[in-house]
mmCIF file of C-alpha atoms in Angstrom:
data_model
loop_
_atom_site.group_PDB
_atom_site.id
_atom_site.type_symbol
_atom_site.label_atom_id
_atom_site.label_comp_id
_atom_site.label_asym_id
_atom_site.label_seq_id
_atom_site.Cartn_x
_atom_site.Cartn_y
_atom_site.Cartn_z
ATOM 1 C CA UNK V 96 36.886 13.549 1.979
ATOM 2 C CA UNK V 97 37.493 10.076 1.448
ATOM 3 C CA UNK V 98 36.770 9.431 5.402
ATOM 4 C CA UNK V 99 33.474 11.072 4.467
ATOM 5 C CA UNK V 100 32.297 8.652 2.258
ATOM 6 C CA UNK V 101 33.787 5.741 4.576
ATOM 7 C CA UNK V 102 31.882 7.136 7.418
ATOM 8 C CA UNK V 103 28.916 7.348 5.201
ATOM 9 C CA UNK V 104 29.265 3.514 4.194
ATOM 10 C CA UNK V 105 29.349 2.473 7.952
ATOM 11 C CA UNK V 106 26.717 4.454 9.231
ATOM 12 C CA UNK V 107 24.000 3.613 6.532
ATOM 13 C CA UNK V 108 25.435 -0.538 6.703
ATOM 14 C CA UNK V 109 24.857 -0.293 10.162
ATOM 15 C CA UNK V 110 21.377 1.070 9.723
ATOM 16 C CA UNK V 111 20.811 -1.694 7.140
ATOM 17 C CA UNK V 112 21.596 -4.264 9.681
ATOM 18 C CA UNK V 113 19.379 -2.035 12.464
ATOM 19 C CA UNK V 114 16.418 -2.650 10.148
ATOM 20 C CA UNK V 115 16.965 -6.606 9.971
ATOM 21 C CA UNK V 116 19.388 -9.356 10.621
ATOM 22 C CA UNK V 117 19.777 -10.202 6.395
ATOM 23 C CA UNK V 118 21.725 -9.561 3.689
ATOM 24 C CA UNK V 119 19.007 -7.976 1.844
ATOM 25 C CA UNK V 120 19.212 -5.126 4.502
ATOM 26 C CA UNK V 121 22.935 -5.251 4.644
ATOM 27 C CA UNK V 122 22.432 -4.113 0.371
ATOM 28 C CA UNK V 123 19.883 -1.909 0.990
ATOM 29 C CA UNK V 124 21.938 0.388 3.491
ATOM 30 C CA UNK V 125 24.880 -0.264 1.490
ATOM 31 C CA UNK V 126 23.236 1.039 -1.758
ATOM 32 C CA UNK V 127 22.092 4.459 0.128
ATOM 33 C CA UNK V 128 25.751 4.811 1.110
ATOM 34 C CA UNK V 129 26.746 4.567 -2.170
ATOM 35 C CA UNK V 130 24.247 6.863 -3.260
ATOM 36 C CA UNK V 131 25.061 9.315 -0.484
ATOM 37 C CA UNK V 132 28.545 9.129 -1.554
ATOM 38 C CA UNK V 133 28.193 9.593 -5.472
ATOM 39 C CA UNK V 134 26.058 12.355 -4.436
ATOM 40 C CA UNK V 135 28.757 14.353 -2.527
ATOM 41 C CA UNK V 136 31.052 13.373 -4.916
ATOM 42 C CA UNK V 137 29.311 14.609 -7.749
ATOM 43 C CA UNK V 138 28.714 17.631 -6.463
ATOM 44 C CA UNK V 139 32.516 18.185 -5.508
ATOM 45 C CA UNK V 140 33.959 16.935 -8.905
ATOM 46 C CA UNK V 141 30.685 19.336 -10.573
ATOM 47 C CA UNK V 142 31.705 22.356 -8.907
ATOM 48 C CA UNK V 143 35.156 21.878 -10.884
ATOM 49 C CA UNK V 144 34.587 20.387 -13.859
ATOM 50 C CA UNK V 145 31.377 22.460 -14.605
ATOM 51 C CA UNK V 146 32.194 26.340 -12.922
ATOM 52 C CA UNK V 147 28.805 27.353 -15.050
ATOM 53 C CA UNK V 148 25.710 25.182 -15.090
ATOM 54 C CA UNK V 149 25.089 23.351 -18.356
ATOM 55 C CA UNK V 150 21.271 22.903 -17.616
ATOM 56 C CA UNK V 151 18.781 24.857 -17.020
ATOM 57 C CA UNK V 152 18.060 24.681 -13.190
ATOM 58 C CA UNK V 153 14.473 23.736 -13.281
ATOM 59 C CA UNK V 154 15.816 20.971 -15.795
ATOM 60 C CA UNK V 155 18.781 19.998 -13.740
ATOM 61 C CA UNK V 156 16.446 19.559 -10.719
ATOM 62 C CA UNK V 157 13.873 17.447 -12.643
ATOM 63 C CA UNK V 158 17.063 14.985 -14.216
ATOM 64 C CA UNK V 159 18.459 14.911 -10.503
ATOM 65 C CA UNK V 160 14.850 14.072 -9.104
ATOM 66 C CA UNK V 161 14.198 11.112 -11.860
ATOM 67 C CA UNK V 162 17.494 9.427 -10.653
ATOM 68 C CA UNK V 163 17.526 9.675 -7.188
ATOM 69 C CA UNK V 164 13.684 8.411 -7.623
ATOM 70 C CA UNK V 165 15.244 5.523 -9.751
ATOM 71 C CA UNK V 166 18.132 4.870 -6.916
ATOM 72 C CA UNK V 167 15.748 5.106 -4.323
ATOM 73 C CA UNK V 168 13.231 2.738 -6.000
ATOM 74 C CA UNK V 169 15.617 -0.139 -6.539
ATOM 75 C CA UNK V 170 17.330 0.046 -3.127
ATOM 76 C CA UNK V 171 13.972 -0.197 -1.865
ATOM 77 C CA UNK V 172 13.659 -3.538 -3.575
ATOM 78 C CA UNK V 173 16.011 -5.244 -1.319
ATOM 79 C CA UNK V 174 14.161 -3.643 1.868
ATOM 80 C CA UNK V 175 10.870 -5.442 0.500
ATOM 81 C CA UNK V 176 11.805 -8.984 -0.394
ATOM 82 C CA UNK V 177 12.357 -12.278 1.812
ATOM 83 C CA UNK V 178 15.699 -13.110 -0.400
ATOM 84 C CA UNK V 179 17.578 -12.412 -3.408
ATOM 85 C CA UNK V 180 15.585 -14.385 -5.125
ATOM 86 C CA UNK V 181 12.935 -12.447 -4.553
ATOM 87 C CA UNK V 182 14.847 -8.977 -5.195
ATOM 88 C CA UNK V 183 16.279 -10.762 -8.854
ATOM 89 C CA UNK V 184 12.034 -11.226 -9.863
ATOM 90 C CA UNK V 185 11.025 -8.137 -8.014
ATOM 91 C CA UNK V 186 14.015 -5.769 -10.594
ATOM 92 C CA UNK V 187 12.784 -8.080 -13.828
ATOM 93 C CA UNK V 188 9.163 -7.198 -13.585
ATOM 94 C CA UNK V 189 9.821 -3.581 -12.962
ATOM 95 C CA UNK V 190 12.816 -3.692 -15.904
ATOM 96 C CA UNK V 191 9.843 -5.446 -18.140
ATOM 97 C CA UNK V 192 12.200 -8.609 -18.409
ATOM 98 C CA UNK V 193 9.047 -10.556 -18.221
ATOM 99 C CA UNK V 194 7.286 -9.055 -20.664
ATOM 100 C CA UNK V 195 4.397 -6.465 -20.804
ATOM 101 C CA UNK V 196 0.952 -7.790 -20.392
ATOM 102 C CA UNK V 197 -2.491 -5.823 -20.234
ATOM 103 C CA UNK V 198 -5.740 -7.306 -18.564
ATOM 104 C CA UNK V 199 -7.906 -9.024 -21.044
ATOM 105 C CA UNK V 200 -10.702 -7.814 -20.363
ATOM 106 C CA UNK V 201 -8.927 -4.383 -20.772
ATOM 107 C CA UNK V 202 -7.515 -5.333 -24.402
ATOM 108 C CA UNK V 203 -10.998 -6.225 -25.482
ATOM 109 C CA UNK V 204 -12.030 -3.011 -26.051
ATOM 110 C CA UNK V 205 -8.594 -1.405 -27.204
ATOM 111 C CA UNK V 206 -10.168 -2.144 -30.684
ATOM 112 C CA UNK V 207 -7.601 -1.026 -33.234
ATOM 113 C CA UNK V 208 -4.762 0.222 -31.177
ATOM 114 C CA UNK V 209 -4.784 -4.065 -29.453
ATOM 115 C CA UNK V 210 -3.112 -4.457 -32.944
ATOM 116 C CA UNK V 211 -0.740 -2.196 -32.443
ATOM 117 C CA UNK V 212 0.288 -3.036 -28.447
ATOM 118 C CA UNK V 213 0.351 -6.719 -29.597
ATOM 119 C CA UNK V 214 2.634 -6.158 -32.383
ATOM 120 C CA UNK V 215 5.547 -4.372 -30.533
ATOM 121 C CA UNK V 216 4.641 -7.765 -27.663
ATOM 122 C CA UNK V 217 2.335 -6.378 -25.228
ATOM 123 C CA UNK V 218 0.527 -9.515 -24.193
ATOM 124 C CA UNK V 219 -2.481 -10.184 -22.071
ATOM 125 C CA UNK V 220 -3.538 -12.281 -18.719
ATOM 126 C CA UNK V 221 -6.807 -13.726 -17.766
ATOM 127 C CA UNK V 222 -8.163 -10.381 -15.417
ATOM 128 C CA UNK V 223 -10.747 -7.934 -15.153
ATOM 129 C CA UNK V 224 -9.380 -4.199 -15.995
ATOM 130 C CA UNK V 225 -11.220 -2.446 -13.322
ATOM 131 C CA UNK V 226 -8.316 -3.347 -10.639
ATOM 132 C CA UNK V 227 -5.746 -2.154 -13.321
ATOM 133 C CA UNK V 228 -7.495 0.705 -14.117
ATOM 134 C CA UNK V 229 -8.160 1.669 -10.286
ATOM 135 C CA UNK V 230 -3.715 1.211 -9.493
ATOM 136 C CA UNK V 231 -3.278 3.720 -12.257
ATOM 137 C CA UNK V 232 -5.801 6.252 -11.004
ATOM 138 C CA UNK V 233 -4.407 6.269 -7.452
ATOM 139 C CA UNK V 234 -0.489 6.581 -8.876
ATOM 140 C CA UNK V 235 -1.805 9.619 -11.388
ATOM 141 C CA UNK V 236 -3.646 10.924 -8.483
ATOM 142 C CA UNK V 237 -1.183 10.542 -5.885
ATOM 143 C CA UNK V 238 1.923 11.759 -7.959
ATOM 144 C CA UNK V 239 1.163 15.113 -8.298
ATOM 145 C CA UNK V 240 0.609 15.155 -4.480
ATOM 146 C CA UNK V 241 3.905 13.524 -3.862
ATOM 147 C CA UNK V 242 5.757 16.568 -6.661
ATOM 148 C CA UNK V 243 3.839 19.825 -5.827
ATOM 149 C CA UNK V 244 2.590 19.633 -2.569
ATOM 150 C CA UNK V 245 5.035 20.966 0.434
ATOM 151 C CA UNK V 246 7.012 18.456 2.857
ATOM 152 C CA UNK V 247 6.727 19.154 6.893
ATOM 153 C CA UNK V 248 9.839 21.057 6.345
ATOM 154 C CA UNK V 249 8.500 23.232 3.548
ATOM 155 C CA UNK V 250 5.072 23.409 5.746
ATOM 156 C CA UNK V 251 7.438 24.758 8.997
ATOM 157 C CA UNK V 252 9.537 27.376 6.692
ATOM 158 C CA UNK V 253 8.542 30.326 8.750
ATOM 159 C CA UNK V 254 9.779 28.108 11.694
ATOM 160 C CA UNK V 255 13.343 27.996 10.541
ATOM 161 C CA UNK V 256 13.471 24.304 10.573
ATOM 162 C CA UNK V 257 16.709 22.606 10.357
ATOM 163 C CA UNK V 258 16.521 20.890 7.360
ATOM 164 C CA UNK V 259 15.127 23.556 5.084
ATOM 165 C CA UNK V 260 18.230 23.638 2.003
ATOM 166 C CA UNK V 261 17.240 26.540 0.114
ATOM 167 C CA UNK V 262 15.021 29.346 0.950
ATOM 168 C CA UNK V 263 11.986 29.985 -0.372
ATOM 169 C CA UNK V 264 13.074 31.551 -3.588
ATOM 170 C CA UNK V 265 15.767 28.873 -4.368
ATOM 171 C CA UNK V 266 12.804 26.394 -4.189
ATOM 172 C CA UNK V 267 10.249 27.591 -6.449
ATOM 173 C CA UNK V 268 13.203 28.270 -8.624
ATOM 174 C CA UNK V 269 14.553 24.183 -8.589
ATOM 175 C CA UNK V 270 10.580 23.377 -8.719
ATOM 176 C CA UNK V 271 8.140 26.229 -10.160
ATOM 177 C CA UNK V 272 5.177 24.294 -9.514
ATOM 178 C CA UNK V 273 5.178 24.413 -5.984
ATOM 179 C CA UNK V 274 5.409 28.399 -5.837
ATOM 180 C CA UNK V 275 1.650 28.032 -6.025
ATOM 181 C CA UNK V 276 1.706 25.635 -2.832
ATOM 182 C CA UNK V 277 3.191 28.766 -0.415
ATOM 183 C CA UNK V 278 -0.002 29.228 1.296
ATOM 184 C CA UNK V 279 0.312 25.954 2.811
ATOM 185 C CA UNK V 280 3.090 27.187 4.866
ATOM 186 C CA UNK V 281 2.315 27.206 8.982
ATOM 187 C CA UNK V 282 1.253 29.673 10.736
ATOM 188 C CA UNK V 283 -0.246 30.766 14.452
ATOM 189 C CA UNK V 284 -3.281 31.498 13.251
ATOM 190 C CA UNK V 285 -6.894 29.822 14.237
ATOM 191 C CA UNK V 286 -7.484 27.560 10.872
ATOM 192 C CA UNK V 287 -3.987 25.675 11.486
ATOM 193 C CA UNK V 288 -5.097 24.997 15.366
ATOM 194 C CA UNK V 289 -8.247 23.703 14.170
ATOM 195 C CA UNK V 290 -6.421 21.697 11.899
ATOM 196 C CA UNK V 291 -4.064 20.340 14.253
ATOM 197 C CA UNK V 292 -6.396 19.602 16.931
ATOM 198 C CA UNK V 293 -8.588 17.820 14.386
ATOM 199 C CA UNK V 294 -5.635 15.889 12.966
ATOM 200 C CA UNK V 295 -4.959 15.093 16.744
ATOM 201 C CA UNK V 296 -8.495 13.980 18.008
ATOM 202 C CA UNK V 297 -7.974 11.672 14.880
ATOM 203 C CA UNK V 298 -5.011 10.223 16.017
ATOM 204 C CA UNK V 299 -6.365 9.568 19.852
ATOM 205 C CA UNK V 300 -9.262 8.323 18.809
ATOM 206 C CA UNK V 301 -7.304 5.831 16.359
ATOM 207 C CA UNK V 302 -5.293 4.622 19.740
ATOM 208 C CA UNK V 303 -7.847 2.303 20.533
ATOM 209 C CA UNK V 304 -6.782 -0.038 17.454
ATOM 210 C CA UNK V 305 -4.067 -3.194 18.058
ATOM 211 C CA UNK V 306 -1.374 -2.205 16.064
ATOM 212 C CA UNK V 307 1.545 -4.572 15.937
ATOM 213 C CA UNK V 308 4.986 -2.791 16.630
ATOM 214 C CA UNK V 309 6.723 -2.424 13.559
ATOM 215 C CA UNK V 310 10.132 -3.146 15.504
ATOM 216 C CA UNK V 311 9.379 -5.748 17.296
ATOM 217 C CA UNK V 312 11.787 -8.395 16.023
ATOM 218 C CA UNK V 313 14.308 -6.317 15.035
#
């Protein structure tokens, strides 16, 4: 077990160093080995310490999710930014050690709840709100995309891919919301050709752009 999580370290360290020649990459693969490692060695030590669950699976899954999102997030950090400089401000600002501050254009027409944002130290900058506003409306749009809608693996179910964990009942089970996304699943018939075939016209036609290889100095 514990040349497990050693193998884990060295394989993700190297593909921190694959990425980039920096010690911000070096952290970042080092921080998904850790996380890789914690993981099985939660689930080991769980199995033992816990023989019955002690949340309800839905609510397990959804406490699970929020940290690996929060893992995943700050390791991400590092991947990002030039230095660790950079990687310090970037964690601050999303930790609100700098403060929280609203458009003011935006406060001005709060009215009476201004009052209350700027008494527990919300603060303001010189902006419009319309760009704020506009961020939050593609996150609150985009989220519920990200949570419900099926992965390629979840799409290719009926294909037995490889990487499918659970079946289909174990799923909807760990995330009920996405029972209602089962229709999305592939299948031979003529709708997912057309689909396919317009997805790849798309992606012919797009050839014709310069794109800069995204490995090229790695």
């Amino acid at each position: 077990r514990l040349k497990r999580y050693r193998n884990l370290m060295l394989t993700m360290l190297l593909g921190g160093l694959w990425h980039g020649a920096g010690w911000t990459f070096v952290v970042w693969g080092g921080l998904h080995g850790l996380y890789l490692s914690l993981n099985h060695a939660w689930k080991h030590l769980s199995s033992r310490l816990f023989p019955r669950p002690i949340l309800p699976r839905p609510l397990a899954a959804a406490l699970g999710w929020s940290i690996t999102f929060l893992a995943v997030v700050v390791g991400w950090v590092f991947f990002r930014a030039a230095d660790f400089d950079a990687a310090r401000l970037m964690l601050e600002g999303m930790a609100g050690l700098n403060g929280v501050a609203l458009p003011n254009a935006l406060a001005a027409r709060l009215g009476g709840l201004w009052s209350v944002l700027s008494g527990i130290g919300v603060t303001t900058y010189l902006g419009g709100g319309s760009q704020f506003i506009f961020t939050w409306l593609w996150v609150l749009t985009l989220l519920p995309i990200a949570l419900i809608m099926p992965n390629t693996q979840e799409i290719m179910r009926h294909a037995e891919p490889g990487l499918l964990l659970h079946s289909p009942t174990e799923a909807n089970e760990i995330r009920p919301l996405r029972a209602a996304t089962a229709a999305l699943a592939w299948q031979p018939r003529l709708r997912w050709a057309l689909l396919i075939g317009f997805i790849g016209a798309l992606g012919v036609l797009s050839m014709t752009r310069v794109s800069e290889f995204l490995y090229f100095q790695f």
